[in-house]
Amino acid sequence: MSVLAFAEQRAGAVRDAALETLTVGRQLADALGVELVAVLVGPPGLAVEAGKLGSYGADRVLTGLADAFAEYSPEGYTELVAKAAREKAAKAVVFAASAQGKDLAPRVAARLKAGLASDVTQVGIEDGRVVAVRPAYAGKVFLRLAFKSAPAMLSVRPRAYKAAEAPRDAQVEELTVDAGAAARTKVQTAAEEKRERPDVAEAEIIVAGGRGLGGPESWKLLEGLADALGPGAGLGASRAVVDAGWRPHSEQVGQTGKVVAPPLYFAIGVSGAIQHLAGMQTAGCIVAVNKDAEAPIFKIADYGVVGDLFEIVPRLTEEIRKARSQP
Amino acid sequence: MKIIVCIKRVPDSESRIAKAKDGASVDTQGLKFVLNPYDEYAVEGALRLKEAAGDGSVTVMTLGGEESKETLRTALAMGADQAVLLKGQPSVDGLGTAQKLAGALEGREYDLLLFGKQAIDDDNLQVPAMVAELLGVPCATVVVELQVEGKVVTATREIEGGHEIVEFELPGVVAAQKGLNEPRYPSLKGIMQAKKKPLEEVDVGDAESHLEVIEVMNPPGRSAGVIVGEGADAVPELVRRLREEAKVI
Ligand SMILES: Cc1cc2nc3c(=O)[nH]c(=O)nc-3n(C[C@H](O)[C@H](O)[C@H](O)COP(=O)(O)OP(=O)(O)OC[C@H]3O[C@@H](n4cnc5c(N)ncnc54)[C@H](O)[C@@H]3O)c2cc1C
Ligand SMILES: Nc1ncnc2c1ncn2[C@@H]1O[C@H](COP(=O)(O)O)[C@@H](O)[C@H]1O
């Protein structure tokens, strides 16, 4: 018996969110007294990452390596993970609630005829059962859920858990499936983007801007602040800003954008409408900058500064840079 | 081209959500219900494909109670040709609902199945990919751009920090993300016509839930913190607190 963790990789590197699934998987495996199996899917030559998966708690690494897996292949990946779950008699299968995990987990769940809890923020074993907590209604409520089917299928919200090292010597084992035969879908990563900052869904710190910035040109201010906060900082936006075309929808936080839970969230010139709050109210620490002392964002912010963001943000950038350069 | 769009009735995004007396469900009394916002993109996408092709049909389908007829009528008023109500309750997780939908779809003709990427009540993000898997057809989720040429679908889907281009042959499933299009409002004429369009009812029974809600909980409490001060002069104190009190920078 086992717990399976899907070790998502992109361009050969195991993603941070995947290490978090190992940490979740390790906890479940320990509580159930079974081994943790990491499933690594990709092109031939990827096995080098097995050592890293071991250091984050995998007892065993199952590799599914094929040319057809150079890019994400929904059918091929489904085939492989479902087979791994069956062969290793998985009690639970853990994915990251990343773009790929959210596409793949439902497919595998349907293949295994097992219920899936999406975007889980907390999971544990109670009386031998897997119990998961996840937000619904855009985070306005949280559901505590038990599984009536097996294995327990979970996708875990990025950043809900901190990846923790738990080193062991992972055994590497190969699993083969007929990847080409199953594939009906051809997936390619679009070439256009160059990623400089983490995506808002994965950022450790989010600097989010609202209509208070007045226009897209003001975002250089927020970029400066994000730069000062370090490479883990990403940019977010309110819907008003996205609707105005100032920022791409991929940065939108809220009910119809992304639901995020970073340790630190800056809301700059954001009023704090209920649909925005729904997307970020589980952040660790919320800082609000707004010229209106009555803005609803202050009702949930841990720290607020009232005033003109065009004066406050440059100063904040400077002070944070100073603070971070000191030990 | 025959298109079927799966849609759901959900509480309006402005709704305040509270738990019901049983502690394990949500109190839906007095809430305003709407067509799931992501399903609006799916319906609009279907209408545009039909309009571009110059022929074909758009059918909207939902699994829900009697009250979901209103939601179907909204989609008919936007321009869909016919509607199907699968009478029964959706499941807690996506699988039961997907099984009911797939079961109903199996006996029907379709080229393209359109969904919203997510229902804003359960936020499962599961049903489209599950239906695709159960029917054994290809699928693209979180789609912001869609092209259909002959039998070939090219869909652009959002991933972290970029996009993926997904290509497959019909029949298949596409789940719409915001940005795919700008959904139209039903016109007065559309609303009048919707009343006369065919609405088929099939009793399918309640979907089986593979998960069980033990408890509905309020989000971790969040109360107002401190206003550190006013203007740029408050910044050093803010940074000190972020460093020493909150320990986040
Ligand atoms: C179905 C639906 C879904 C929605 N989904 C989302 C969603 O996912 N995400 C989302 O964010 N919204 C969403 N909304 C929209 C939401 O209701 C608000 O309209 C939106 O969040 C407001 O954006 P904002 O805070 O940037 O703008 P505003 O509400 O206009 O706020 C701007 C703020 O900036 C402040 N300000 C102005 N100038 C300055 C200055 N110089 N210095 C400091 N402060 C300044 C103002 O005091 C004000 O508080 C949704 C709405 C609907 C109906
Ligand atoms: N009860 C239902 N009836 C019809 N379609 C549904 C139903 N529930 C979900 N869907 C479709 O599946 C999408 C994703 O839903 P979910 O997986 O619940 O987030 C929705 O946007 C709808 O298109």
XYZ file of C-alpha atoms and ligand atoms in Angstrom:
652
model
C 0.000 0.000 0.000
C 1.106 3.552 -0.589
C 0.416 7.218 -0.861
C 1.139 8.610 -4.322
C 2.381 12.140 -4.939
C 2.455 13.491 -8.480
C 5.818 15.226 -8.904
C 5.006 17.816 -11.539
C 7.994 19.047 -13.525
C 8.387 21.717 -16.114
C 11.322 21.767 -18.522
C 13.023 19.079 -16.466
C 12.822 20.842 -13.115
C 10.555 19.545 -10.373
C 8.247 22.418 -9.451
C 7.963 23.921 -5.970
C 4.292 22.976 -5.832
C 5.347 19.361 -6.441
C 7.661 19.414 -3.434
C 4.674 20.586 -1.386
C 2.690 17.554 -2.571
C 5.551 15.377 -1.314
C 5.343 17.038 2.081
C 1.585 16.420 2.215
C 2.098 12.874 0.943
C 4.804 12.208 3.539
C 2.449 13.256 6.362
C -0.339 11.026 5.057
C 2.034 8.096 4.462
C 3.404 8.369 8.006
C -0.076 8.536 9.513
C -1.205 5.524 7.481
C 2.046 3.601 7.906
C 2.591 3.119 4.187
C 5.291 4.210 1.748
C 5.313 7.441 -0.215
C 5.690 6.980 -3.950
C 6.515 9.970 -6.138
C 5.382 9.722 -9.728
C 7.594 11.564 -12.152
C 6.489 11.844 -15.772
C 8.515 13.382 -18.546
C 10.921 12.868 -21.427
C 13.808 10.351 -21.221
C 16.736 11.625 -19.174
C 14.641 13.136 -16.403
C 15.566 10.509 -13.771
C 18.280 12.818 -12.421
C 15.656 14.482 -10.246
C 14.999 11.288 -8.289
C 17.533 12.328 -5.650
C 15.656 15.556 -5.008
C 12.352 13.700 -4.601
C 14.025 11.423 -2.047
C 15.274 14.370 -0.076
C 11.687 15.654 0.195
C 10.384 12.373 1.543
C 9.748 9.940 -1.313
C 10.512 6.301 -0.431
C 10.212 5.372 -4.048
C 10.166 7.199 -7.357
C 8.141 5.771 -10.199
C 9.285 7.221 -13.471
C 7.262 7.279 -16.633
C 9.683 8.481 -19.267
C 8.824 8.658 -22.930
C 9.360 10.984 -25.849
C 5.608 11.507 -25.937
C 5.887 12.978 -22.414
C 8.180 15.837 -23.392
C 5.083 18.040 -23.184
C 2.028 17.509 -21.020
C -0.176 14.787 -22.486
C -3.516 14.553 -20.656
C -4.311 11.017 -21.844
C -0.803 9.629 -21.470
C -0.278 11.133 -18.017
C -3.711 9.880 -16.916
C -2.883 6.388 -18.081
C 0.394 6.415 -16.215
C -0.802 7.856 -12.909
C -3.869 5.615 -12.861
C -1.684 2.590 -13.465
C 0.699 3.659 -10.701
C -2.229 4.101 -8.304
C -3.473 0.598 -9.069
C -0.092 -1.136 -8.958
C 0.935 0.537 -5.720
C -2.496 0.096 -4.121
C -2.660 3.828 -3.373
C -4.753 4.934 -0.385
C -4.377 8.546 -1.463
C -3.147 10.349 -4.580
C -1.894 13.886 -4.121
C -1.576 16.476 -6.894
C -0.748 20.174 -6.750
C -3.727 22.385 -7.603
C -1.569 23.905 -10.343
C -2.673 24.418 -13.940
C -1.495 20.935 -14.813
C -2.726 19.312 -11.607
C -6.189 20.828 -12.045
C -6.375 19.365 -15.544
C -4.916 15.971 -14.699
C -6.415 15.147 -11.286
C -10.069 15.050 -12.467
C -9.063 12.814 -15.360
C -7.307 10.338 -13.106
C -10.152 10.493 -10.590
C -12.688 9.704 -13.330
C -10.483 6.860 -14.553
C -10.287 5.402 -11.028
C -13.957 6.216 -10.288
C -12.810 7.940 -7.108
C -13.904 11.250 -5.593
C -11.561 14.238 -5.797
C -11.204 17.124 -3.362
C -9.838 20.161 -5.252
C -7.697 22.980 -3.953
C -7.273 21.454 -0.512
C -5.767 23.680 2.167
C -5.491 21.106 4.925
C -5.545 17.320 5.040
C -5.072 14.678 7.682
C -6.055 11.231 8.882
C -8.913 10.925 11.373
C -9.857 7.441 12.604
C -7.959 5.972 9.687
C -9.889 8.083 7.152
C -8.517 10.831 4.974
C -10.222 14.115 5.859
C -9.658 17.218 3.740
C -10.505 20.887 4.166
C -11.087 23.030 1.089
C -12.627 26.393 0.285
C -15.898 26.693 -1.637
C -17.889 29.728 -2.780
C -14.581 31.467 -3.486
C -13.390 30.999 0.058
C -16.528 32.395 1.724
C -16.836 29.015 3.459
C -14.555 26.042 4.001
C -15.747 22.439 3.719
C -14.451 19.606 5.866
C -14.819 16.485 3.762
C -14.518 12.735 4.162
C -14.017 10.350 1.264
C -16.613 7.704 0.486
C -14.502 6.207 -2.298
C -10.888 5.075 -2.582
C -8.219 6.133 -3.209
C -8.655 9.601 -1.707
C -7.878 11.991 -4.569
C -6.552 15.422 -3.602
C -5.224 18.498 -5.292
C -3.467 20.753 -2.801
C -3.468 24.515 -3.116
C 0.039 25.840 -3.844
C 1.599 27.504 -0.773
C -0.939 25.956 1.611
C 1.890 23.717 2.809
C 5.563 24.520 3.090
C 7.828 21.974 1.424
C 9.937 20.265 4.102
C 13.009 18.110 3.644
C 12.672 14.547 4.943
C 15.605 12.773 3.321
C 15.613 9.119 2.382
C 17.233 7.002 -0.307
C 14.515 6.782 -2.876
C 14.359 3.602 -4.938
C 13.816 4.353 -8.591
C 11.474 2.161 -10.551
C 10.277 2.472 -14.108
C 6.685 2.283 -15.185
C 5.768 2.025 -18.836
C 2.555 2.738 -20.636
C 1.770 2.935 -24.299
C 1.836 6.712 -24.287
C 1.470 7.290 -28.002
C -1.584 5.073 -28.416
C -3.609 6.863 -25.781
C -2.812 10.385 -26.915
C -5.589 12.295 -28.616
C -4.399 15.699 -27.607
C -1.290 17.567 -28.695
C -0.032 20.117 -26.181
C 2.610 22.740 -26.774
C 3.865 25.449 -24.486
C 3.316 28.806 -26.111
C 6.653 30.351 -26.932
C 5.756 33.985 -26.331
C 6.309 34.318 -22.649
C 9.374 34.936 -20.661
C 8.780 34.476 -16.999
C 10.433 36.970 -14.779
C 8.218 36.791 -11.756
C 6.324 33.916 -10.209
C 2.700 33.544 -11.220
C 0.267 35.120 -8.775
C -1.046 31.663 -7.847
C 2.398 30.573 -6.695
C 4.063 33.725 -5.447
C 5.336 33.876 -1.890
C 4.550 37.565 -1.733
C 1.920 39.300 -3.834
C 1.910 42.986 -4.670
C -1.619 43.631 -5.927
C -2.789 46.850 -7.491
C -6.248 48.300 -7.992
C -7.913 51.161 -9.803
C -6.236 53.541 -7.382
C -3.109 53.300 -9.526
C -4.864 55.350 -12.164
C -3.420 53.620 -15.215
C -1.142 50.855 -16.484
C 1.911 53.086 -16.502
C 1.842 53.201 -12.690
C 2.653 49.500 -12.502
C 6.342 50.316 -12.644
C 5.860 51.420 -9.046
C 4.514 48.003 -8.065
C 7.225 46.253 -10.069
C 9.783 48.222 -8.128
C 8.206 47.142 -4.851
C 8.088 43.510 -5.999
C 11.755 43.691 -7.017
C 12.663 45.041 -3.596
C 10.798 42.174 -1.937
C 12.844 39.583 -3.814
C 12.422 36.884 -6.454
C 9.456 35.220 -4.677
C 7.278 38.297 -5.175
C 4.651 38.329 -7.915
C 2.102 40.853 -9.150
C -1.655 40.713 -8.696
C -4.563 42.878 -9.811
C -8.179 43.644 -9.024
C -10.839 42.918 -11.583
C -11.454 46.600 -12.242
C -7.890 46.851 -13.431
C -8.132 43.730 -15.591
C -11.432 44.857 -17.106
C -9.834 48.193 -17.964
C -7.140 46.275 -19.842
C -4.321 47.583 -17.639
C -3.209 44.091 -16.608
C -3.721 40.565 -17.971
C -6.472 38.390 -16.559
C -3.879 35.862 -15.424
C -3.010 38.318 -12.628
C -6.565 38.813 -11.367
C -7.167 37.903 -7.740
C -10.662 37.139 -6.522
C -13.810 35.217 -7.124
C -13.450 35.213 -10.900
C -9.679 35.320 -10.800
C -7.252 33.347 -8.720
C -7.699 32.413 -5.107
C -4.391 32.893 -3.357
C -2.895 32.339 0.095
C 0.612 33.808 0.168
C 2.318 34.556 3.495
C 2.333 38.271 2.587
C -0.146 40.268 0.441
C 0.014 43.952 -0.410
C -3.259 45.547 -1.555
C -2.378 48.895 -3.111
C -5.203 51.155 -4.247
C -7.622 48.249 -3.962
C -10.943 49.020 -2.278
C -11.586 45.479 -1.023
C -14.850 44.446 -2.701
C -16.291 41.169 -1.465
C -15.260 39.371 -4.680
C -11.674 40.540 -4.246
C -11.555 39.599 -0.561
C -12.826 36.134 -1.436
C -9.633 35.570 -3.371
C -7.087 36.664 -0.789
C -8.530 36.653 2.709
C -6.600 33.564 3.726
C -3.277 35.258 3.028
C -0.948 35.176 6.023
C -0.382 38.892 6.453
C -2.288 41.580 4.569
C -0.978 45.118 4.119
C -3.296 47.762 2.680
C -2.430 51.153 1.263
C -5.457 53.304 0.453
C -6.274 56.995 0.622
C -9.764 56.275 1.919
C -9.676 55.371 5.618
C -13.149 53.838 5.243
C -12.148 51.429 2.447
C -13.350 47.903 3.271
C -9.876 46.479 2.710
C -8.852 47.972 6.091
C -11.418 45.737 7.810
C -9.347 42.678 7.027
C -5.830 44.101 6.690
C -3.305 43.353 9.408
C -1.489 46.600 8.693
C -2.849 49.650 6.966
C -1.424 52.931 5.835
C -3.873 55.660 4.901
C -2.699 58.025 2.210
C -1.619 58.576 -1.364
C -0.035 55.459 -2.787
C 2.128 57.554 -5.108
C 3.937 58.886 -2.036
C 3.778 55.746 0.055
C 4.877 53.049 -2.399
C 8.221 54.636 -3.397
C 9.070 55.132 0.262
C 7.996 51.578 1.066
C 10.182 50.227 -1.729
C 13.154 52.151 -0.398
C 12.627 51.096 3.241
C 12.117 47.440 2.308
C 15.239 47.457 0.214
C 17.127 48.921 3.171
C 15.647 46.426 5.626
C 16.386 43.439 3.403
C 19.991 44.457 2.914
C 20.521 44.364 6.671
C 21.083 41.000 8.330
C -21.842 21.718 -36.047
C -23.767 20.369 -33.077
C -22.734 21.937 -29.806
C -23.946 21.026 -26.342
C -23.163 23.425 -23.490
C -23.338 22.197 -19.898
C -24.439 24.953 -17.550
C -25.190 25.338 -13.856
C -27.351 27.492 -11.639
C -25.282 29.104 -8.863
C -25.655 31.849 -6.248
C -24.664 35.302 -7.485
C -21.049 36.180 -6.647
C -22.217 39.019 -4.360
C -24.002 36.534 -2.108
C -23.108 36.256 1.527
C -22.769 32.552 2.166
C -23.709 31.114 5.543
C -23.943 27.571 6.799
C -27.334 25.954 7.232
C -28.697 24.670 10.551
C -27.405 21.156 9.938
C -23.866 22.571 9.902
C -22.976 20.469 6.867
C -24.562 22.444 4.061
C -24.984 26.001 2.859
C -28.124 27.991 3.528
C -29.429 28.920 0.091
C -32.563 30.678 1.336
C -32.972 34.168 0.007
C -29.952 33.977 -2.280
C -30.122 35.328 -5.790
C -29.235 32.684 -8.375
C -27.648 33.255 -11.760
C -26.177 31.361 -14.687
C -22.631 30.426 -13.597
C -20.426 33.282 -14.955
C -17.951 30.899 -16.634
C -20.829 29.112 -18.337
C -21.794 32.432 -19.924
C -18.465 32.357 -21.767
C -19.240 28.785 -22.844
C -22.704 29.707 -24.158
C -21.323 32.768 -25.936
C -18.519 30.657 -27.442
C -21.058 28.158 -28.748
C -23.254 30.873 -30.276
C -20.279 32.468 -32.027
C -19.135 29.151 -33.499
C -22.628 28.475 -34.783
C -22.919 31.965 -36.222
C -19.532 31.670 -37.939
C -20.399 28.275 -39.415
C -23.785 29.522 -40.578
C -25.485 26.327 -39.499
C -25.625 23.868 -36.622
C -27.346 23.904 -33.269
C -26.649 24.901 -29.695
C -28.216 22.830 -26.928
C -27.854 23.778 -23.280
C -28.025 21.084 -20.632
C -28.051 21.089 -16.863
C -28.328 18.643 -14.012
C -30.479 20.244 -11.344
C -33.912 20.730 -9.875
C -37.027 22.347 -11.313
C -35.618 25.784 -10.481
C -32.778 25.254 -12.995
C -35.289 25.819 -15.793
C -34.834 29.517 -15.167
C -31.100 29.139 -15.871
C -31.800 27.184 -19.047
C -34.197 29.941 -20.153
C -31.462 32.530 -19.626
C -29.206 30.599 -22.011
C -32.077 30.174 -24.480
C -32.658 33.922 -24.293
C -28.989 34.480 -25.163
C -29.636 32.469 -28.317
C -29.326 28.740 -27.636
C -31.769 26.645 -29.689
C -32.979 24.099 -27.188
C -32.524 23.000 -23.603
C -32.363 19.778 -21.637
C -33.089 19.564 -17.931
C -31.650 16.451 -16.332
C -33.745 16.367 -13.197
C -31.721 15.391 -10.156
C -29.310 16.935 -7.664
C -25.603 17.436 -8.459
C -22.988 15.700 -6.298
C -20.679 17.250 -3.683
C -17.618 16.353 -5.763
C -17.498 16.500 -9.561
C -17.590 12.800 -10.352
C -21.242 12.015 -9.674
C -22.380 15.013 -11.707
C -19.953 14.098 -14.496
C -21.335 10.556 -14.538
C -24.900 11.817 -14.928
C -23.905 14.266 -17.666
C -21.785 11.686 -19.504
C -24.631 9.202 -19.266
C -27.034 11.676 -20.839
C -24.534 12.739 -23.504
C -23.769 9.210 -24.591
C -27.113 8.890 -26.354
C -26.864 12.259 -28.101
C -25.153 13.597 -31.182
C -22.538 16.254 -30.638
C -19.346 17.593 -32.169
C -18.281 19.922 -29.393
C -19.097 19.964 -25.698
C -18.602 23.313 -24.007
C -18.357 23.904 -20.240
C -17.358 26.691 -17.903
C -13.985 26.082 -16.307
C -15.492 26.134 -12.820
C -18.812 26.436 -11.035
C -18.543 29.331 -8.569
C -20.456 27.490 -5.858
C -18.477 24.285 -5.321
C -15.367 25.610 -7.128
C -14.540 22.020 -8.029
C -12.972 22.571 -11.464
C -13.606 18.912 -12.163
C -16.670 18.205 -14.255
C -15.411 19.028 -17.805
C -12.247 16.877 -17.661
C -14.185 14.091 -15.947
C -16.906 14.084 -18.603
C -14.188 13.964 -21.280
C -12.526 11.030 -19.559
C -15.800 9.159 -19.097
C -16.749 9.675 -22.739
C -13.234 8.930 -23.953
C -12.883 12.202 -25.842
C -10.093 14.822 -25.771
C -10.384 17.946 -23.658
C -8.862 21.362 -23.067
C -9.570 23.203 -19.807
C -9.174 26.879 -18.759
C -9.418 27.991 -22.389
C -9.012 31.676 -23.285
C -8.852 31.320 -27.078
C -10.663 28.870 -29.283
C -10.519 28.071 -32.984
C -12.374 25.330 -34.802
C -11.465 24.609 -38.397
C -13.218 21.650 -39.890
C -12.661 18.943 -37.308
C -9.567 20.471 -35.752
C -9.786 22.378 -32.480
C -6.987 24.680 -31.412
C -7.416 25.942 -27.879
C -5.161 28.200 -25.846
C -5.239 27.464 -22.152
C -3.829 29.424 -19.244
C -0.981 27.985 -17.226
C 1.270 29.616 -14.633
C 3.115 32.488 -16.231
C 2.026 31.586 -19.755
C -0.149 29.540 -22.063
C -0.396 26.111 -23.598
C -1.721 25.425 -27.078
C -3.882 22.311 -27.157
C -4.859 20.678 -30.426
C -7.314 17.847 -30.960
C -9.957 16.496 -33.317
C -13.679 16.660 -32.699
C -15.631 15.378 -30.918
C -14.139 16.867 -27.788
C -14.552 19.029 -24.688
C -13.587 22.661 -24.094
C -13.914 24.432 -20.734
C -14.114 28.221 -20.967
C -12.102 30.666 -18.894
C -12.829 34.365 -18.560
C -11.338 36.206 -21.507
C -12.610 33.746 -24.119
C -15.178 36.327 -25.222
C -17.559 39.015 -24.010
C -20.906 37.298 -23.329
C -23.967 39.024 -24.808
C -26.943 40.067 -22.741
C -30.255 38.440 -23.633
C -32.269 40.859 -25.761
C -35.949 41.508 -25.088
C -36.738 39.616 -28.253
C -34.499 36.763 -27.101
C -36.312 36.592 -23.793
C -39.683 36.416 -25.554
C -38.468 33.729 -27.952
C -36.907 31.675 -25.156
C -40.349 30.956 -23.749
C -41.268 29.109 -26.938
C -38.055 27.144 -27.449
C -38.071 23.414 -26.695
C -37.125 22.394 -23.140
C -36.830 18.668 -22.666
C -37.030 17.129 -19.204
C -35.467 13.816 -18.236
C -35.593 12.298 -14.789
C -32.085 11.048 -14.038
C -32.144 10.888 -10.250
C -29.628 12.438 -7.839
C -25.922 12.137 -8.600
C -23.893 9.975 -6.252
C -21.431 11.912 -4.071
C -18.007 10.375 -3.569
C -17.212 12.879 -0.865
C -19.230 13.744 2.173
C -19.367 17.152 3.808
C -18.716 16.679 7.524
C -18.833 20.340 8.336
C -19.202 23.753 6.717
C -16.819 26.152 8.414
C -16.396 29.888 8.341
C -13.140 31.102 6.821
C -10.362 31.571 9.337
C -11.447 34.707 11.189
C -9.949 37.928 10.071
C -10.420 41.119 11.942
C -9.179 44.616 11.327
C -5.557 45.018 12.311
C -3.876 48.309 12.938
C -3.664 51.475 10.928
C 0.020 52.105 11.255
C -0.331 55.733 10.296
C -0.919 58.206 7.526
C 1.212 58.970 4.488
C 4.818 58.155 3.697
C 5.920 58.987 7.237
C 4.198 55.835 8.468
C 6.331 53.619 6.244
C 9.354 53.032 8.529
C 7.015 51.890 11.312
C 5.177 49.602 8.860
C 8.419 48.013 7.711
C 9.584 47.585 11.315
C 6.356 45.766 12.172
C 6.503 43.566 9.068
C 10.005 42.598 10.085
C 9.780 42.279 13.838
C 6.123 41.553 14.577
C 4.845 39.647 11.537
C 8.299 38.410 10.508
C 7.340 38.318 6.851
C 10.192 40.262 5.240
C -19.551 38.490 -10.876
C -18.459 39.389 -10.352
C -17.211 38.849 -10.152
C -16.159 39.663 -9.687
N -14.932 39.095 -9.496
C -13.920 39.870 -9.042
C -12.615 39.331 -8.840
O -12.352 38.144 -9.094
N -11.646 40.141 -8.377
C -11.860 41.448 -8.096
O -10.908 42.136 -7.675
N -13.064 41.997 -8.288
C -14.089 41.249 -8.774
N -15.295 41.836 -9.010
C -15.371 43.317 -9.000
C -15.504 43.937 -7.634
O -16.885 43.998 -7.290
C -14.923 45.380 -7.642
O -15.580 46.119 -8.633
C -13.418 45.456 -7.906
O -12.722 44.542 -7.073
C -12.920 46.839 -7.629
O -11.575 46.995 -8.000
P -10.639 48.076 -7.313
O -10.564 47.839 -5.873
O -9.356 48.072 -8.074
O -11.352 49.447 -7.712
P -12.180 50.475 -6.817
O -13.279 49.815 -6.090
O -12.485 51.599 -7.721
O -11.126 50.938 -5.723
C -10.033 51.775 -5.949
C -9.473 52.123 -4.589
O -8.277 52.889 -4.763
C -8.247 53.913 -3.791
N -7.398 54.984 -4.328
C -7.658 55.793 -5.383
N -6.614 56.622 -5.599
C -5.682 56.346 -4.651
C -4.374 56.855 -4.338
N -3.795 57.826 -5.080
N -3.721 56.322 -3.297
C -4.271 55.327 -2.545
N -5.490 54.809 -2.799
C -6.175 55.301 -3.849
C -9.676 54.305 -3.587
O -9.863 54.884 -2.292
C -10.405 52.978 -3.733
O -10.579 52.348 -2.478
C -16.372 41.040 -9.437
C -17.647 41.569 -9.619
C -18.682 40.769 -10.065
C -20.039 41.379 -10.223
N -25.032 20.317 -12.367
C -24.428 20.640 -13.525
N -25.115 20.603 -14.690
C -24.523 20.910 -15.865
N -23.242 21.297 -15.961
C -22.511 21.365 -14.836
C -23.059 21.036 -13.559
N -22.096 21.204 -12.641
C -20.985 21.617 -13.297
N -21.229 21.727 -14.626
C -20.315 22.177 -15.685
O -18.987 21.927 -15.303
C -18.264 23.152 -15.150
C -17.285 23.037 -14.011
O -17.948 22.769 -12.811
P -17.220 22.307 -11.473
O -16.360 21.130 -11.834
O -18.323 21.970 -10.550
O -16.389 23.478 -11.012
C -19.335 24.214 -14.976
O -18.864 25.483 -15.368
C -20.430 23.688 -15.890
O -20.119 23.970 -17.245
